[in-house]
Amino acid sequence: MSLTEITTIGWKAPHAWGTDEVRDFVAKLRPCQTKTSGHPLFWFALDSDTIPADSADSVIVTGWSSIAEHMGWVRDVGGPLLGPYAGRVLELRGQVHLDVEFGTMPAEVGYLVWETREGTEAGERKEEGWEMGCSWKATGRVADEGIEGMCTLWAFDHKPIGLELVEGGAIGGGVRRVGLVRLDGNGAS
């Protein structure tokens, strides 16, 4: 069983996805992380329907066998790798580990819907129609100590028709939903 890590990184101006220093960072991070965790690392951007147009955030989605394994990697490898870029090129905006089996997520995912719900129960959820055509769905709790919440991830080839998103992601009733658009193509390395 593996966990799913979702980390949001903010690129500091003038840096953004595709600029030289960001490409350099991504080229160093991906093989190092993948070798340690045994899982691919996917890069996403927040869907423009949920964020201001001038946002320069990217989202990492990857897997780890445990939070302890991930934190050990951050301490021993990731931190030193991040050091030259932190504060100048990027800043970490948030991170969560989900009790969702990452190894079952399809590598060809092009669009990911991430929905969080307050509390420890999945609760009742009315289907809205946009869920049709998803290639993968998984629900699990937030695994980080001291944080309560349930999460559901849906994988698609592209943004689903009928999906309604709001700026900031809060759709009411303790539910937050964001769309994530794949940045690094439909194949992970």
Coordinates of C-alpha atoms in Angstrom, one line a residue:
M1 CA 0.0 0.0 0.0
S2 CA 1.3 3.4 -0.9
L3 CA 0.2 6.9 0.1
T4 CA -0.4 9.8 -2.3
E5 CA 1.5 13.0 -1.8
I6 CA 0.1 16.3 -3.1
T7 CA 2.4 19.3 -2.7
T8 CA 1.8 22.8 -4.0
I9 CA 4.8 24.8 -5.1
G10 CA 4.6 28.5 -5.9
W11 CA 7.1 29.8 -8.5
K12 CA 8.5 33.2 -7.6
A13 CA 8.5 35.8 -10.4
P14 CA 10.0 35.9 -12.9
H15 CA 10.1 32.1 -12.7
A16 CA 7.3 30.0 -14.0
W17 CA 6.7 26.5 -15.4
G18 CA 8.9 26.2 -18.4
T19 CA 11.6 28.7 -17.5
D20 CA 15.2 27.6 -17.4
E21 CA 15.7 27.4 -13.6
V22 CA 12.3 25.6 -13.1
R23 CA 13.2 23.1 -15.9
D24 CA 16.6 22.6 -14.1
F25 CA 14.9 22.0 -10.8
V26 CA 12.3 19.6 -12.3
A27 CA 15.1 17.7 -14.1
K28 CA 16.9 17.2 -10.8
L29 CA 13.9 16.4 -8.6
R30 CA 12.1 13.9 -10.7
P31 CA 14.7 11.1 -11.1
C32 CA 15.9 11.6 -7.5
Q33 CA 12.4 11.3 -6.0
T34 CA 11.4 8.5 -8.3
K35 CA 14.4 6.4 -7.5
T36 CA 13.8 6.7 -3.8
S37 CA 10.0 6.2 -3.7
G38 CA 9.7 3.8 -6.6
H39 CA 6.8 5.9 -8.0
P40 CA 6.5 8.3 -10.8
L41 CA 6.1 12.0 -10.1
F42 CA 3.4 14.0 -12.0
W43 CA 3.3 17.8 -12.4
F44 CA 0.0 19.6 -12.6
A45 CA -1.2 23.2 -12.6
L46 CA -4.3 24.4 -10.8
D47 CA -7.2 24.8 -13.3
S48 CA -7.7 28.5 -14.1
D49 CA -11.3 28.2 -13.0
T50 CA -10.2 27.8 -9.4
I51 CA -7.3 30.2 -9.2
P52 CA -6.5 33.8 -10.2
A53 CA -5.1 34.1 -13.7
D54 CA -1.8 35.4 -12.5
S55 CA -1.1 32.4 -10.2
A56 CA 2.2 30.6 -10.8
D57 CA 1.6 27.5 -8.7
S58 CA 2.4 23.9 -9.7
V59 CA 1.2 20.8 -8.0
I60 CA 3.3 17.6 -7.5
V61 CA 1.4 14.3 -7.2
T62 CA 3.4 11.2 -6.4
G63 CA 3.5 8.2 -4.1
W64 CA 5.4 7.0 -1.1
S65 CA 5.3 3.8 1.0
S66 CA 4.8 6.0 4.2
I67 CA 5.0 9.5 5.5
A68 CA 8.2 8.5 7.4
E69 CA 9.8 7.5 4.1
H70 CA 8.9 10.8 2.5
M71 CA 10.1 12.9 5.4
G72 CA 13.3 11.0 5.5
W73 CA 13.9 11.7 1.8
V74 CA 13.1 15.4 2.4
R75 CA 15.6 15.5 5.2
D76 CA 18.4 13.6 3.5
V77 CA 18.0 14.3 -0.2
G78 CA 15.1 16.6 -1.0
G79 CA 16.0 19.4 1.4
P80 CA 19.6 19.8 0.1
L81 CA 18.3 19.5 -3.5
L82 CA 15.7 22.2 -2.8
G83 CA 18.1 24.5 -1.0
P84 CA 19.5 26.5 -3.9
Y85 CA 16.0 27.1 -5.3
A86 CA 14.0 27.8 -2.0
G87 CA 12.9 31.4 -1.6
R88 CA 14.5 32.5 -4.8
V89 CA 12.8 30.4 -7.4
L90 CA 10.1 28.6 -5.5
E91 CA 8.3 28.3 -2.2
L92 CA 6.4 25.4 -0.7
R93 CA 2.7 26.5 -0.3
G94 CA 1.2 23.3 1.1
Q95 CA 1.5 19.5 1.4
V96 CA -0.8 16.7 2.3
H97 CA -0.5 12.9 2.3
L98 CA -3.6 10.9 1.4
D99 CA -4.5 7.3 2.3
V100 CA -5.1 6.7 -1.3
E101 CA -3.2 3.9 -3.2
F102 CA -1.0 6.0 -5.6
G103 CA 0.2 2.9 -7.5
T104 CA -3.2 2.4 -9.1
M105 CA -3.4 5.9 -10.6
P106 CA -3.1 5.7 -14.4
A107 CA 0.1 7.2 -15.7
E108 CA -1.7 8.7 -18.7
V109 CA -3.9 11.0 -16.5
G110 CA -4.3 14.4 -18.1
Y111 CA -6.7 16.0 -15.6
L112 CA -7.2 15.3 -12.0
V113 CA -10.2 16.4 -9.8
W114 CA -9.3 16.6 -6.1
E115 CA -12.1 17.0 -3.6
T116 CA -11.7 17.3 0.1
R117 CA -14.4 17.0 2.8
E118 CA -14.1 18.1 6.4
G119 CA -14.3 15.3 9.0
T120 CA -13.4 11.6 9.0
E121 CA -16.4 10.2 7.1
A122 CA -16.8 10.1 3.3
G123 CA -20.4 11.3 3.7
E124 CA -23.2 11.3 1.2
R125 CA -22.3 12.7 -2.2
K126 CA -24.7 13.2 -5.0
E127 CA -23.3 12.5 -8.5
E128 CA -23.3 15.6 -10.6
G129 CA -22.8 14.0 -14.1
W130 CA -19.2 15.2 -14.7
E131 CA -17.9 12.1 -13.1
M132 CA -18.8 10.0 -16.1
G133 CA -15.8 9.0 -18.1
C134 CA -13.3 9.0 -15.3
S135 CA -10.6 6.4 -15.8
W136 CA -9.8 6.1 -12.0
K137 CA -11.4 7.1 -8.7
A138 CA -10.1 6.7 -5.2
T139 CA -11.3 7.9 -1.8
G140 CA -9.3 8.0 1.4
R141 CA -8.6 9.9 4.6
V142 CA -5.9 12.5 5.1
A143 CA -3.0 10.6 6.6
D144 CA -1.1 13.5 8.2
E145 CA -1.2 13.5 12.0
G146 CA -3.5 16.3 13.4
I147 CA -5.4 16.8 10.1
E148 CA -8.9 15.4 9.7
G149 CA -10.5 15.1 6.3
M150 CA -11.5 12.8 3.5
C151 CA -10.3 13.1 -0.1
T152 CA -11.5 11.8 -3.4
L153 CA -9.4 11.9 -6.6
W154 CA -10.8 11.4 -10.1
A155 CA -8.6 10.9 -13.1
F156 CA -9.6 11.9 -16.7
D157 CA -7.9 12.3 -20.0
H158 CA -9.1 16.0 -20.1
K159 CA -11.3 18.3 -18.1
P160 CA -14.7 16.6 -17.8
I161 CA -17.7 18.3 -19.4
G162 CA -20.0 19.8 -16.8
L163 CA -17.4 20.1 -14.0
E164 CA -18.1 23.4 -12.1
L165 CA -15.3 24.9 -10.2
V166 CA -15.2 28.1 -8.2
E167 CA -12.3 30.4 -7.3
G168 CA -10.6 29.1 -4.1
G169 CA -12.3 25.7 -4.6
A170 CA -14.8 26.1 -1.7
I171 CA -18.1 24.7 -3.0
G172 CA -19.9 24.7 0.4
G173 CA -20.8 22.3 3.2
G174 CA -17.2 21.8 4.2
V175 CA -16.3 20.6 0.7
R176 CA -13.4 22.0 -1.5
R177 CA -12.9 20.9 -5.1
V178 CA -10.1 21.8 -7.4
G179 CA -9.1 20.7 -10.9
L180 CA -5.5 19.9 -11.8
V181 CA -4.3 20.1 -15.4
R182 CA -1.3 17.9 -16.3
L183 CA 1.8 19.9 -17.2
D184 CA 4.3 17.2 -18.1
G185 CA 2.4 15.3 -20.7
N186 CA 0.6 12.0 -20.4
G187 CA 3.6 10.0 -19.5
A188 CA 5.6 10.2 -16.3
S189 CA 9.2 9.5 -15.7

